[in-house]
Amino acid sequence: DGAGAGASPLAGFQLQRVLGDSAREKIIFLHGKVNDESGSERDAVVILEKTPFLAENITDVLHGDPAPQLQMSNDVYSTYSLRPPSQLNEIKTTLIFPATEKHIKKYLRQEVFLIQETGEDYRNITLPFIESQSFSLQWVYNILEKKAELDRIVYENPSPTDGFVLLPDFKWDQKQVDNLYLIAICHIRTVKSLRDLSSEHLPLLTNILNEGQDAIRKRYAISGSHLRVYLHYQPSYYHLHVHFTALGYDAPGTSVERAHLLSDVIQNLQLDSQYYQKRTITYALRADDPLLQKFRDAGKC
Amino acid sequence: DGAGAGASPLAGFQLQRVLGDSAREKIIFLHGKVNDESGSERDAVVILEKTPFLAENITDVLHGDPAPQLQMSNDVYSTYSLRPPSQLNEIKTTLIFPATEKHIKKYLRQEVFLIQETGEDYRNITLPFIESQSFSLQWVYNILEKKAELDRIVYENPSPTDGFVLLPDFKWDQKQVDNLYLIAICHIRTVKSLRDLSSEHLPLLTNILNEGQDAIRKRYAISGSHLRVYLHYQPSYYHLHVHFTALGYDAPGTSVERAHLLSDVIQNLQLDSQYYQKRTITYALRADDPLLQKFRDAGKC
């Protein structure tokens, strides 16, 4: 069994499968087996991550042996394959051994699927699904009724129809404004998402945009030209809320298949009050999302 | 002079400074000098990016020489430094030579500002600015005229009005479909961006969406429900093109303040042929972008 000098469980790692990876971040998560000291086979997780470039090594990386191999050339652009000496190109390696089922699940990637939800799909599939889920909004109501998080409120417009509460998102540690993240939660309780909006909500939406930006400028000295203001569809809970994140912060959930800029939503409702009832909306669902199964059952994906 | 066999300008690259980098993405942007054929020193930009892991190489990466060096051990967690053979750990290298000031600025890290560009702003500020810039599209025309990258074309619809060429983006190494990235470049040369689109372009746009997805399914076995299909505004060059990226790949430029889903663009043009002439479009500009200065000069931000 096991390769190597018996010193390192990593040397005996036998790959079973790739749990997940990120081509953008050059990281991969692996599940494998390693024999423990008694010779029993046990689960292990290995995480490999390429290391960032170091400015001081760049010249050695570029001009080492072997020379870069030209791959493609067009006008002023050319690409090469470069194979620098291995000591300049390390891989950060983490071993979890023995690994539990929980470790393995943590790194197991779920496949995602793009849904094209028509207005009809919303009414026939998504809305009944949302209504069948009794996911509690009590924590939202606690905020709106000042029963919780009272000290966290940054701004409030108390109007029951056009008002909202602005407060830091749970994900923001509030240590620095680089990753600023606040949420505006509207007082009205009948708007589940983008799909329920019509032109009657324009006063509410413009209040959130204008007063939210003002409040953030006053409290955090961040101007509107440095804020990304958007809704999610699908949202993570079905009570209308708006996200405010620092523009320079590549926050999760800002990609085009989930985020809808509030300024675009306002313009679309000005153009057509029923825009979000009629529109086919594109979004991604994870393989284990029960809503995906509803779309499959309906033969829609 | 310069190093190397005179074959590669990259061999003669002399580093001046780091323009920017991303520790998360393991990429670095460099400005340097290279002597051209006449011996004159000219600007060059080099982009180094570590390559994503390939599942089929993992065992060789883990079990090659030298053995992984243990760095830290705590309970079930341990970390190692791994130095795989250099042929298993390539660096994707892009050279832009000779590089213009605009190329250099493109990669220089900068503060970003959100712009709200009205239709009037586009006509009064942005369009004159674009027209004043003589940024060459020769590399695009080389592709469309089959003078370059002919072997890279994945699909073509040859119609001069409603046709396009589909090929892998420079940024994709084509080693795995996880970070799949293709570009559809339309044959028509009069559409600079989203702003020039009207309902007359619906046949072109639906061709790109439908035929592009079909071609990618045939070539790479990736279905439309795993593809993000979108335009950039502002684009990086003013000849209409559409991005196709793997949905699971968190590609740069997919955030809501830059990306516009092609399916949304098509619906918006069906709703209103002049949608993109009238619409206020939100996008981010870097502090050194001369277009930002134009907006400031006009008192618009």
JSON list of C-alpha atoms in Angstrom, two decimals, chain A residues 162 197-198 201-210 231 240 242 262 265-266 269:
[
{"chain": "A", "resi": 162, "resn": "ASP", "atom": "CA", "xyz": [-43.19, 53.66, 0.48]},
{"chain": "A", "resi": 197, "resn": "LEU", "atom": "CA", "xyz": [-43.45, 44.94, -8.81]},
{"chain": "A", "resi": 198, "resn": "SER", "atom": "CA", "xyz": [-45.50, 47.34, -10.92]},
{"chain": "A", "resi": 201, "resn": "HIS", "atom": "CA", "xyz": [-44.10, 50.71, -6.41]},
{"chain": "A", "resi": 202, "resn": "LEU", "atom": "CA", "xyz": [-42.04, 53.41, -8.13]},
{"chain": "A", "resi": 203, "resn": "PRO", "atom": "CA", "xyz": [-42.22, 55.78, -5.12]},
{"chain": "A", "resi": 204, "resn": "LEU", "atom": "CA", "xyz": [-40.96, 52.99, -2.84]},
{"chain": "A", "resi": 205, "resn": "LEU", "atom": "CA", "xyz": [-38.14, 52.05, -5.23]},
{"chain": "A", "resi": 206, "resn": "THR", "atom": "CA", "xyz": [-36.97, 55.63, -5.83]},
{"chain": "A", "resi": 207, "resn": "ASN", "atom": "CA", "xyz": [-37.02, 56.23, -2.06]},
{"chain": "A", "resi": 208, "resn": "ILE", "atom": "CA", "xyz": [-34.82, 53.21, -1.51]},
{"chain": "A", "resi": 209, "resn": "LEU", "atom": "CA", "xyz": [-32.40, 54.30, -4.24]},
{"chain": "A", "resi": 210, "resn": "ASN", "atom": "CA", "xyz": [-32.13, 57.98, -3.29]},
{"chain": "A", "resi": 231, "resn": "LEU", "atom": "CA", "xyz": [-32.16, 43.10, -6.29]},
{"chain": "A", "resi": 240, "resn": "LEU", "atom": "CA", "xyz": [-38.73, 42.60, -1.10]},
{"chain": "A", "resi": 242, "resn": "VAL", "atom": "CA", "xyz": [-32.46, 45.68, -2.04]},
{"chain": "A", "resi": 262, "resn": "LEU", "atom": "CA", "xyz": [-32.43, 49.01, -9.08]},
{"chain": "A", "resi": 265, "resn": "VAL", "atom": "CA", "xyz": [-35.83, 48.06, -12.51]},
{"chain": "A", "resi": 266, "resn": "ILE", "atom": "CA", "xyz": [-37.15, 51.60, -12.06]},
{"chain": "A", "resi": 269, "resn": "LEU", "atom": "CA", "xyz": [-41.40, 49.86, -14.67]}
]
